[in-house]
Amino acid sequence: MSFLTAVLSVKQGAKTLLETPFELKAHGVTALFGPSGAGKTTLLSALAGLIPNQHT
């Protein structure tokens, strides 16, 4: 059973996430890691609804 399934497209400044698919499992552990400036906070903000999803 999935907890969250989403396809995100976000442009914030020079950073862009284009049609990034996600499926997070219920009762699972998910790690998000990457170098500074890779868009981790932008991704989490989009998943939380703090940045509007521009996916059409």
mmCIF file of N, CA and C in Angstrom:
data_model
loop_
_atom_site.group_PDB
_atom_site.id
_atom_site.type_symbol
_atom_site.label_atom_id
_atom_site.label_comp_id
_atom_site.label_asym_id
_atom_site.label_seq_id
_atom_site.Cartn_x
_atom_site.Cartn_y
_atom_site.Cartn_z
ATOM 1 N N MET A 1 0.853 -1.173 0.000
ATOM 2 C CA MET A 1 0.000 0.000 0.000
ATOM 3 C C MET A 1 0.896 1.232 0.000
ATOM 4 N N SER A 2 0.616 2.171 -0.897
ATOM 5 C CA SER A 2 1.436 3.377 -0.928
ATOM 6 C C SER A 2 0.816 4.447 -0.038
ATOM 7 N N PHE A 3 1.658 5.266 0.518
ATOM 8 C CA PHE A 3 1.247 6.367 1.376
ATOM 9 C C PHE A 3 1.070 7.626 0.543
ATOM 10 N N LEU A 4 1.995 7.848 -0.394
ATOM 11 C CA LEU A 4 1.972 9.052 -1.213
ATOM 12 C C LEU A 4 2.508 8.726 -2.589
ATOM 13 N N THR A 5 1.768 9.104 -3.608
ATOM 14 C CA THR A 5 2.237 8.999 -4.986
ATOM 15 C C THR A 5 2.058 10.373 -5.602
ATOM 16 N N ALA A 6 3.118 10.921 -6.179
ATOM 17 C CA ALA A 6 3.054 12.268 -6.730
ATOM 18 C C ALA A 6 4.001 12.407 -7.907
ATOM 19 N N VAL A 7 3.650 13.301 -8.821
ATOM 20 C CA VAL A 7 4.549 13.716 -9.894
ATOM 21 C C VAL A 7 4.672 15.221 -9.751
ATOM 22 N N LEU A 8 5.893 15.694 -9.547
ATOM 23 C CA LEU A 8 6.122 17.109 -9.276
ATOM 24 C C LEU A 8 6.881 17.784 -10.403
ATOM 25 N N SER A 9 6.485 19.001 -10.708
ATOM 26 C CA SER A 9 7.250 19.888 -11.576
ATOM 27 C C SER A 9 7.287 21.233 -10.874
ATOM 28 N N VAL A 10 8.476 21.690 -10.536
ATOM 29 C CA VAL A 10 8.639 22.933 -9.785
ATOM 30 C C VAL A 10 9.813 23.706 -10.360
ATOM 31 N N LYS A 11 9.643 25.010 -10.535
ATOM 32 C CA LYS A 11 10.759 25.880 -10.904
ATOM 33 C C LYS A 11 10.844 26.961 -9.851
ATOM 34 N N GLN A 12 11.970 27.025 -9.184
ATOM 35 C CA GLN A 12 12.194 28.033 -8.155
ATOM 36 C C GLN A 12 13.576 28.616 -8.395
ATOM 37 N N GLY A 13 13.614 29.840 -8.919
ATOM 38 C CA GLY A 13 14.896 30.428 -9.283
ATOM 39 C C GLY A 13 15.523 29.631 -10.412
ATOM 40 N N ALA A 14 16.780 29.268 -10.245
ATOM 41 C CA ALA A 14 17.486 28.479 -11.257
ATOM 42 C C ALA A 14 17.247 26.986 -11.085
ATOM 43 N N LYS A 15 16.597 26.586 -9.994
ATOM 44 C CA LYS A 15 16.373 25.163 -9.711
ATOM 45 C C LYS A 15 15.070 24.695 -10.352
ATOM 46 N N THR A 16 15.118 23.531 -10.971
ATOM 47 C CA THR A 16 13.938 22.972 -11.614
ATOM 48 C C THR A 16 13.840 21.482 -11.342
ATOM 49 N N LEU A 17 12.663 21.034 -10.940
ATOM 50 C CA LEU A 17 12.333 19.608 -10.858
ATOM 51 C C LEU A 17 11.292 19.370 -11.939
ATOM 52 N N LEU A 18 11.613 18.571 -12.932
ATOM 53 C CA LEU A 18 10.693 18.330 -14.034
ATOM 54 C C LEU A 18 10.105 16.933 -13.952
ATOM 55 N N GLU A 19 8.807 16.871 -13.752
ATOM 56 C CA GLU A 19 8.064 15.616 -13.733
ATOM 57 C C GLU A 19 8.788 14.531 -12.942
ATOM 58 N N THR A 20 9.122 14.863 -11.707
ATOM 59 C CA THR A 20 9.821 13.941 -10.816
ATOM 60 C C THR A 20 8.796 13.044 -10.126
ATOM 61 N N PRO A 21 8.806 11.732 -10.416
ATOM 62 C CA PRO A 21 7.812 10.840 -9.802
ATOM 63 C C PRO A 21 8.258 10.346 -8.429
ATOM 64 N N PHE A 22 7.299 10.220 -7.513
ATOM 65 C CA PHE A 22 7.580 9.728 -6.168
ATOM 66 C C PHE A 22 6.500 8.776 -5.734
ATOM 67 N N GLU A 23 6.898 7.740 -5.054
ATOM 68 C CA GLU A 23 5.956 6.849 -4.382
ATOM 69 C C GLU A 23 6.585 6.461 -3.059
ATOM 70 N N LEU A 24 6.004 6.950 -1.981
ATOM 71 C CA LEU A 24 6.503 6.665 -0.642
ATOM 72 C C LEU A 24 5.600 5.621 -0.010
ATOM 73 N N LYS A 25 6.182 4.581 0.527
ATOM 74 C CA LYS A 25 5.428 3.468 1.097
ATOM 75 C C LYS A 25 5.043 3.746 2.549
ATOM 76 N N ALA A 26 3.865 3.299 2.921
ATOM 77 C CA ALA A 26 3.419 3.390 4.311
ATOM 78 C C ALA A 26 4.306 2.511 5.173
ATOM 79 N N HIS A 27 4.615 2.967 6.350
ATOM 80 C CA HIS A 27 5.438 2.243 7.322
ATOM 81 C C HIS A 27 6.855 2.005 6.819
ATOM 82 N N GLY A 28 7.284 2.768 5.837
ATOM 83 C CA GLY A 28 8.640 2.618 5.308
ATOM 84 C C GLY A 28 9.517 3.767 5.756
ATOM 85 N N VAL A 29 10.776 3.641 5.479
ATOM 86 C CA VAL A 29 11.746 4.696 5.757
ATOM 87 C C VAL A 29 12.309 5.155 4.422
ATOM 88 N N THR A 30 12.280 6.455 4.189
ATOM 89 C CA THR A 30 12.795 7.019 2.950
ATOM 90 C C THR A 30 13.880 8.023 3.292
ATOM 91 N N ALA A 31 14.988 7.946 2.587
ATOM 92 C CA ALA A 31 16.092 8.887 2.785
ATOM 93 C C ALA A 31 16.198 9.784 1.560
ATOM 94 N N LEU A 32 16.463 11.041 1.794
ATOM 95 C CA LEU A 32 16.679 12.008 0.728
ATOM 96 C C LEU A 32 18.025 12.654 0.989
ATOM 97 N N PHE A 33 18.970 12.411 0.109
ATOM 98 C CA PHE A 33 20.296 12.981 0.312
ATOM 99 C C PHE A 33 20.869 13.435 -1.017
ATOM 100 N N GLY A 34 21.799 14.361 -0.946
ATOM 101 C CA GLY A 34 22.457 14.889 -2.135
ATOM 102 C C GLY A 34 23.329 16.058 -1.740
ATOM 103 N N PRO A 35 24.091 16.571 -2.693
ATOM 104 C CA PRO A 35 24.989 17.680 -2.393
ATOM 105 C C PRO A 35 24.222 18.977 -2.120
ATOM 106 N N SER A 36 24.909 19.909 -1.532
ATOM 107 C CA SER A 36 24.337 21.220 -1.261
ATOM 108 C C SER A 36 23.860 21.846 -2.572
ATOM 109 N N GLY A 37 22.643 22.366 -2.561
ATOM 110 C CA GLY A 37 22.107 23.018 -3.752
ATOM 111 C C GLY A 37 21.439 22.070 -4.733
ATOM 112 N N ALA A 38 21.288 20.802 -4.376
ATOM 113 C CA ALA A 38 20.706 19.814 -5.295
ATOM 114 C C ALA A 38 19.179 19.909 -5.373
ATOM 115 N N GLY A 39 18.537 20.583 -4.422
ATOM 116 C CA GLY A 39 17.089 20.743 -4.455
ATOM 117 C C GLY A 39 16.333 19.922 -3.432
ATOM 118 N N LYS A 40 17.017 19.449 -2.400
ATOM 119 C CA LYS A 40 16.357 18.633 -1.370
ATOM 120 C C LYS A 40 15.263 19.423 -0.660
ATOM 121 N N THR A 41 15.558 20.619 -0.244
ATOM 122 C CA THR A 41 14.577 21.450 0.456
ATOM 123 C C THR A 41 13.454 21.858 -0.481
ATOM 124 N N THR A 42 13.769 22.150 -1.732
ATOM 125 C CA THR A 42 12.746 22.482 -2.722
ATOM 126 C C THR A 42 11.793 21.316 -2.911
ATOM 127 N N LEU A 43 12.325 20.118 -3.005
ATOM 128 C CA LEU A 43 11.498 18.922 -3.155
ATOM 129 C C LEU A 43 10.583 18.725 -1.951
ATOM 130 N N LEU A 44 11.139 18.815 -0.752
ATOM 131 C CA LEU A 44 10.331 18.633 0.455
ATOM 132 C C LEU A 44 9.274 19.727 0.581
ATOM 133 N N SER A 45 9.616 20.948 0.214
ATOM 134 C CA SER A 45 8.646 22.048 0.252
ATOM 135 C C SER A 45 7.510 21.805 -0.740
ATOM 136 N N ALA A 46 7.832 21.277 -1.916
ATOM 137 C CA ALA A 46 6.799 20.973 -2.910
ATOM 138 C C ALA A 46 5.907 19.837 -2.430
ATOM 139 N N LEU A 47 6.495 18.799 -1.833
ATOM 140 C CA LEU A 47 5.698 17.691 -1.308
ATOM 141 C C LEU A 47 4.773 18.152 -0.185
ATOM 142 N N ALA A 48 5.221 19.132 0.606
ATOM 143 C CA ALA A 48 4.412 19.654 1.713
ATOM 144 C C ALA A 48 3.373 20.669 1.240
ATOM 145 N N GLY A 49 3.428 21.052 -0.039
ATOM 146 C CA GLY A 49 2.474 22.016 -0.569
ATOM 147 C C GLY A 49 2.852 23.459 -0.324
ATOM 148 N N LEU A 50 4.073 23.709 0.123
ATOM 149 C CA LEU A 50 4.520 25.076 0.380
ATOM 150 C C LEU A 50 4.928 25.792 -0.905
ATOM 151 N N ILE A 51 5.256 25.024 -1.934
ATOM 152 C CA ILE A 51 5.570 25.545 -3.262
ATOM 153 C C ILE A 51 4.561 24.897 -4.210
ATOM 154 N N PRO A 52 3.884 25.678 -5.051
ATOM 155 C CA PRO A 52 2.875 25.073 -5.922
ATOM 156 C C PRO A 52 3.489 24.127 -6.953
ATOM 157 N N ASN A 53 2.809 22.999 -7.177
ATOM 158 C CA ASN A 53 3.210 22.038 -8.196
ATOM 159 C C ASN A 53 2.804 22.592 -9.557
ATOM 160 N N GLN A 54 3.727 22.662 -10.485
ATOM 161 C CA GLN A 54 3.450 23.198 -11.815
ATOM 162 C C GLN A 54 3.274 22.089 -12.839
ATOM 163 N N HIS A 55 3.083 20.844 -12.360
ATOM 164 C CA HIS A 55 2.878 19.711 -13.267
ATOM 165 C C HIS A 55 1.519 19.848 -13.924
ATOM 166 N N THR A 56 1.483 19.689 -15.239
ATOM 167 C CA THR A 56 0.199 19.807 -15.955
ATOM 168 C C THR A 56 -0.224 18.484 -16.524
#
